[in-house]
Short mmCIF file of C-alpha atoms and ligand atoms in Angstrom, two decimals:
data_model
loop_
_atom_site.label_atom_id
_atom_site.label_comp_id
_atom_site.label_asym_id
_atom_site.label_seq_id
_atom_site.Cartn_x
_atom_site.Cartn_y
_atom_site.Cartn_z
CA MET Y 1 -194.09 -130.19 3.56
CA ARG Y 2 -193.74 -126.98 1.54
CA LEU Y 3 -196.59 -124.69 2.29
CA ILE Y 4 -197.73 -121.21 1.22
CA LEU Y 5 -200.03 -119.08 3.37
CA LEU Y 6 -202.09 -116.57 1.40
CA GLY Y 7 -204.49 -113.97 2.76
CA ALA Y 8 -205.19 -110.29 3.18
CA PRO Y 9 -203.07 -108.26 5.59
CA GLY Y 10 -204.32 -109.20 9.05
CA ALA Y 11 -205.91 -112.48 7.93
CA GLY Y 12 -203.75 -114.33 10.45
CA LYS Y 13 -200.92 -115.68 8.29
CA GLY Y 14 -198.14 -114.90 10.76
CA THR Y 15 -200.15 -116.19 13.71
CA GLN Y 16 -200.96 -119.46 11.97
CA ALA Y 17 -197.46 -119.83 10.51
CA GLU Y 18 -195.98 -119.79 14.03
CA ARG Y 19 -198.43 -122.42 15.25
CA ILE Y 20 -198.07 -124.74 12.26
CA SER Y 21 -194.30 -124.33 12.27
CA GLU Y 22 -194.21 -125.57 15.85
CA LYS Y 23 -196.55 -128.51 15.13
CA LEU Y 24 -194.76 -129.64 11.96
CA GLY Y 25 -191.20 -128.74 13.01
CA ILE Y 26 -190.48 -126.71 9.87
CA PRO Y 27 -189.33 -123.07 9.67
CA THR Y 28 -191.48 -120.13 8.71
CA ILE Y 29 -190.13 -117.78 6.09
CA SER Y 30 -191.86 -114.44 6.51
CA THR Y 31 -190.75 -111.90 3.93
CA GLY Y 32 -192.28 -109.13 6.06
CA ASN Y 33 -190.16 -110.18 9.07
CA ILE Y 34 -187.02 -110.52 6.94
CA LEU Y 35 -187.57 -107.02 5.51
CA ARG Y 36 -188.26 -105.47 8.94
CA GLU Y 37 -185.06 -107.06 10.24
CA ALA Y 38 -183.15 -105.69 7.23
CA ILE Y 39 -184.50 -102.20 7.94
CA LYS Y 40 -183.51 -102.50 11.60
CA ASN Y 41 -179.99 -103.54 10.59
CA GLY Y 42 -179.72 -100.77 7.98
CA THR Y 43 -178.76 -103.16 5.16
CA GLN Y 44 -178.96 -102.29 1.44
CA THR Y 45 -182.12 -104.41 1.13
CA GLY Y 46 -183.65 -102.63 4.12
CA LEU Y 47 -182.89 -99.23 2.63
CA LYS Y 48 -184.54 -100.26 -0.65
CA ALA Y 49 -187.61 -101.72 1.05
CA LYS Y 50 -188.41 -99.10 3.70
CA ALA Y 51 -190.17 -96.45 1.59
CA PHE Y 52 -192.39 -99.06 -0.06
CA MET Y 53 -193.34 -100.66 3.24
CA ASP Y 54 -194.08 -97.37 4.97
CA GLN Y 55 -196.51 -96.48 2.20
CA GLY Y 56 -198.17 -99.89 2.21
CA LEU Y 57 -196.81 -100.66 -1.26
CA LEU Y 58 -195.25 -103.91 -2.37
CA VAL Y 59 -191.47 -104.14 -2.41
CA PRO Y 60 -190.25 -104.81 -5.99
CA ASP Y 61 -190.40 -108.44 -7.12
CA ASP Y 62 -186.65 -108.75 -7.80
CA VAL Y 63 -185.82 -107.80 -4.20
CA ILE Y 64 -188.29 -110.34 -2.81
CA ILE Y 65 -187.27 -113.13 -5.18
CA GLY Y 66 -183.61 -112.57 -4.25
CA ILE Y 67 -184.32 -112.69 -0.51
CA VAL Y 68 -186.45 -115.81 -0.73
CA SER Y 69 -184.18 -117.83 -3.01
CA GLU Y 70 -181.24 -117.12 -0.71
CA ARG Y 71 -183.27 -118.16 2.35
CA LEU Y 72 -184.62 -121.36 0.76
CA ASP Y 73 -181.04 -122.49 0.05
CA GLN Y 74 -180.29 -122.67 3.76
CA GLU Y 75 -179.90 -125.99 5.51
CA ASP Y 76 -182.99 -125.70 7.75
CA CYS Y 77 -185.28 -125.53 4.69
CA ARG Y 78 -184.33 -129.02 3.47
CA GLY Y 79 -187.23 -130.68 5.29
CA GLY Y 80 -189.83 -128.13 4.19
CA TYR Y 81 -191.03 -124.68 5.20
CA ILE Y 82 -193.96 -122.31 5.44
CA LEU Y 83 -193.93 -119.25 3.21
CA ASP Y 84 -195.77 -116.41 4.96
CA GLY Y 85 -196.38 -113.33 2.82
CA MET Y 86 -194.66 -114.60 -0.31
CA PRO Y 87 -195.65 -114.84 -3.15
CA ARG Y 88 -197.72 -111.66 -3.33
CA THR Y 89 -197.70 -111.17 -7.11
CA ILE Y 90 -198.02 -113.47 -10.12
CA PRO Y 91 -194.36 -112.84 -11.15
CA GLN Y 92 -193.25 -113.91 -7.64
CA ALA Y 93 -195.36 -117.08 -7.88
CA GLN Y 94 -194.00 -117.76 -11.35
CA ALA Y 95 -190.43 -117.23 -10.15
CA LEU Y 96 -191.05 -119.78 -7.41
CA GLU Y 97 -192.43 -122.28 -9.94
CA ASP Y 98 -189.43 -121.62 -12.22
CA THR Y 99 -187.01 -122.75 -9.51
CA GLY Y 100 -188.55 -126.23 -9.84
CA ILE Y 101 -189.52 -126.26 -6.16
CA ARG Y 102 -192.66 -128.34 -5.63
CA ILE Y 103 -195.14 -126.59 -3.35
CA ASP Y 104 -197.41 -129.12 -1.64
CA SER Y 105 -200.27 -126.91 -0.56
CA VAL Y 106 -201.46 -123.31 -0.66
CA ILE Y 107 -203.72 -122.26 2.19
CA SER Y 108 -205.77 -119.12 1.68
CA ILE Y 109 -207.04 -117.69 4.97
CA GLU Y 110 -210.33 -116.04 4.04
CA ILE Y 111 -211.48 -112.96 5.90
CA ASP Y 112 -213.88 -110.08 5.24
CA ASP Y 113 -212.36 -106.62 4.77
CA ALA Y 114 -214.51 -105.25 7.62
CA ILE Y 115 -212.70 -107.39 10.20
CA ILE Y 116 -209.24 -106.29 9.20
CA GLU Y 117 -209.00 -102.84 10.75
CA PRO Y 118 -209.73 -103.90 14.36
CA ARG Y 119 -207.24 -106.72 13.95
CA MET Y 120 -204.52 -104.39 12.76
CA THR Y 121 -205.09 -101.65 15.30
CA GLY Y 122 -204.87 -104.25 18.08
CA ARG Y 123 -201.79 -105.98 16.66
CA ARG Y 124 -198.52 -105.89 18.58
CA VAL Y 125 -195.38 -107.52 17.23
CA CYS Y 126 -192.13 -108.51 18.86
CA SER Y 127 -189.31 -106.29 17.70
CA GLY Y 128 -186.92 -109.16 18.47
CA CYS Y 129 -188.40 -112.26 16.79
CA GLY Y 130 -191.42 -110.88 14.91
CA SER Y 131 -194.07 -112.91 16.81
CA SER Y 132 -197.54 -111.45 16.42
CA TYR Y 133 -200.04 -110.74 19.24
CA HIS Y 134 -203.37 -108.98 19.63
CA ILE Y 135 -204.28 -106.87 22.65
CA SER Y 136 -207.57 -108.73 23.15
CA ALA Y 137 -207.73 -111.79 20.83
CA ASN Y 138 -204.21 -113.06 21.53
CA PRO Y 139 -202.52 -111.13 24.35
CA PRO Y 140 -199.02 -112.01 25.59
CA LYS Y 141 -198.71 -113.52 29.09
CA ASN Y 142 -197.01 -110.32 30.31
CA GLU Y 143 -198.13 -107.05 28.80
CA GLY Y 144 -195.67 -105.62 26.29
CA VAL Y 145 -193.34 -108.63 26.45
CA CYS Y 146 -192.96 -111.43 23.88
CA ASP Y 147 -193.83 -114.93 25.20
CA VAL Y 148 -191.32 -116.50 22.80
CA CYS Y 149 -188.14 -114.44 23.25
CA GLY Y 150 -188.89 -111.84 25.94
CA GLY Y 151 -188.41 -109.00 23.44
CA PRO Y 152 -190.44 -105.77 23.58
CA LEU Y 153 -193.77 -105.63 21.72
CA VAL Y 154 -194.32 -102.70 19.38
CA ILE Y 155 -196.92 -101.34 16.98
CA ARG Y 156 -195.88 -101.79 13.36
CA ARG Y 157 -195.30 -98.53 11.47
CA ASP Y 158 -197.59 -99.74 8.67
CA ASP Y 159 -200.51 -100.67 10.95
CA THR Y 160 -202.03 -97.18 10.91
CA PRO Y 161 -205.64 -97.19 9.60
CA GLU Y 162 -204.66 -95.26 6.46
CA THR Y 163 -201.77 -97.56 5.53
CA VAL Y 164 -203.88 -100.63 6.32
CA ARG Y 165 -206.54 -99.40 3.86
CA HIS Y 166 -203.86 -98.96 1.25
CA ARG Y 167 -202.39 -102.41 1.86
CA LEU Y 168 -205.83 -103.91 1.51
CA GLU Y 169 -206.28 -102.25 -1.88
CA VAL Y 170 -202.91 -103.60 -2.96
CA PHE Y 171 -203.99 -107.05 -1.79
CA HIS Y 172 -207.15 -106.97 -3.91
CA GLN Y 173 -205.31 -105.54 -6.93
CA GLU Y 174 -202.17 -107.66 -6.93
CA THR Y 175 -202.27 -110.60 -4.55
CA GLU Y 176 -205.79 -112.01 -4.67
CA ALA Y 177 -205.21 -113.25 -8.24
CA LEU Y 178 -202.80 -115.82 -6.79
CA LYS Y 179 -205.81 -117.84 -5.68
CA GLY Y 180 -206.67 -118.46 -9.34
CA PHE Y 181 -203.03 -119.24 -10.11
CA TYR Y 182 -202.84 -121.99 -7.47
CA GLN Y 183 -206.40 -123.18 -8.06
CA LYS Y 184 -205.35 -124.05 -11.62
CA LEU Y 185 -202.42 -126.03 -10.21
CA GLY Y 186 -204.85 -127.91 -7.92
CA LYS Y 187 -203.05 -126.73 -4.77
CA LEU Y 188 -205.46 -124.18 -3.28
CA ARG Y 189 -207.32 -124.80 -0.01
CA LEU Y 190 -209.67 -122.15 1.43
CA ILE Y 191 -209.86 -121.77 5.21
CA GLU Y 192 -212.33 -119.61 7.15
CA GLY Y 193 -210.26 -116.99 8.96
CA ASN Y 194 -213.01 -115.37 10.99
CA GLN Y 195 -213.04 -117.85 13.86
CA PRO Y 196 -210.90 -118.34 16.95
CA ILE Y 197 -207.18 -118.80 16.32
CA GLU Y 198 -207.16 -122.46 17.48
CA ASP Y 199 -210.07 -123.29 15.16
CA VAL Y 200 -208.26 -121.82 12.17
CA THR Y 201 -205.20 -123.94 13.04
CA ARG Y 202 -207.38 -127.05 13.36
CA ASP Y 203 -208.96 -126.43 9.93
CA ILE Y 204 -205.55 -125.89 8.34
CA MET Y 205 -204.16 -129.12 9.83
CA THR Y 206 -207.25 -130.99 8.60
CA ALA Y 207 -206.87 -129.50 5.11
CA LEU Y 208 -203.22 -130.61 5.10
CA GLY Y 209 -204.22 -134.09 6.22
CA VAL Y 210 -201.88 -134.01 9.24
P1 LIG L 1 -201.02 -111.40 8.91
O1 LIG L 1 -199.70 -112.10 9.14
O2 LIG L 1 -201.91 -112.15 7.97
O3 LIG L 1 -200.88 -109.96 8.52
P2 LIG L 1 -201.35 -111.68 11.82
O4 LIG L 1 -201.15 -113.14 12.02
O5 LIG L 1 -200.25 -110.78 12.25
O6 LIG L 1 -201.78 -111.38 10.29
O7 LIG L 1 -202.71 -111.28 12.56
C1 LIG L 1 -203.17 -109.93 12.55
C2 LIG L 1 -203.74 -109.58 13.92
O8 LIG L 1 -204.94 -110.34 14.14
C3 LIG L 1 -202.80 -109.93 15.08
O9 LIG L 1 -202.99 -108.97 16.08
C4 LIG L 1 -203.29 -111.31 15.53
O10 LIG L 1 -203.01 -111.57 16.90
C5 LIG L 1 -204.79 -111.21 15.27
N1 LIG L 1 -205.40 -112.49 14.86
C6 LIG L 1 -204.86 -113.45 14.07
N2 LIG L 1 -205.74 -114.47 13.89
C7 LIG L 1 -206.87 -114.12 14.58
C8 LIG L 1 -208.15 -114.75 14.79
N3 LIG L 1 -208.42 -115.93 14.22
N4 LIG L 1 -209.05 -114.10 15.54
C9 LIG L 1 -208.77 -112.89 16.09
N5 LIG L 1 -207.60 -112.25 15.94
C10 LIG L 1 -206.65 -112.86 15.19
P1 LIG L 2 -196.29 -108.42 6.04
O1 LIG L 2 -195.39 -108.49 7.24
O2 LIG L 2 -196.41 -109.72 5.33
O3 LIG L 2 -197.62 -107.78 6.34
O4 LIG L 2 -195.55 -107.44 5.02
C1 LIG L 2 -195.29 -106.09 5.34
C2 LIG L 2 -194.85 -105.33 4.11
O5 LIG L 2 -193.62 -105.90 3.59
C3 LIG L 2 -195.81 -105.36 2.92
O6 LIG L 2 -196.84 -104.37 3.02
C4 LIG L 2 -194.85 -105.08 1.76
O7 LIG L 2 -194.49 -103.71 1.72
C5 LIG L 2 -193.61 -105.86 2.17
N1 LIG L 2 -193.63 -107.26 1.68
C6 LIG L 2 -193.64 -108.38 2.43
N2 LIG L 2 -193.67 -109.48 1.64
C7 LIG L 2 -193.69 -109.01 0.37
C8 LIG L 2 -193.75 -109.65 -0.90
N3 LIG L 2 -193.78 -110.99 -1.03
N4 LIG L 2 -193.78 -108.86 -2.01
C9 LIG L 2 -193.72 -107.52 -1.91
N5 LIG L 2 -193.68 -106.85 -0.75
C10 LIG L 2 -193.66 -107.60 0.38
#
């Protein structure tokens, strides 16, 4: 199963990717998590990406395409994967098509803009493994500590209201068009994102027929 999760920032892609990954036994490839890790480790890629991310802008396509093609070549991707946060532009989607990789399904998690800000201001992420929590909708078992790896939970630098607004604009300008791209390929499935986390997962599994 090769799956793409589309949706606005805060739609719940990371949350659902973790849950589906566990159910289907395939890895999640989150470009956001890979970039944050690169920044933490001070790599060349991290240095290139940081200014874009801090401003809520997209990291250039060539950087993203390079990261993802390297990751997809790894052994654990042989049996399928979930792409979370990539593609975000038509050139990225086209680059993915050009590799000859057959994507089975593209799930777009639909959510109104008005719901996004409270989601983002309540988001906490693990600085170790990238798992995503929410202070009220999806709290960790122990406050400030990741359920998965025990790492410390932090607020993302780009989750400030101003940067969130900017990221949302970028989503509407550059990423939303991907729905049309995958609709034409007959791969798009729309899922209601404004419902409890478990219900979103259930609808995705039903849409995937698993
Ligand atoms: P994305 O990866 O699309 O940016 P996340 O999965 O990180 O989004 O979710 C954004 C925030 O919203 C997180 O704090 C997460 O816990 C919370 N969240 C995700 N799905 C839901 C939901 N269905 N209902 C309420 N809160 C949710
Ligand atoms: P995310 O964790 O998916 O919310 O991504 C956080 C930030 O990383 C985005 O606002 C972008 O700056 C950058 N990013 C992640 N994935 C991509 C991508 N596919 N294309 C361009 N920029 C990306």
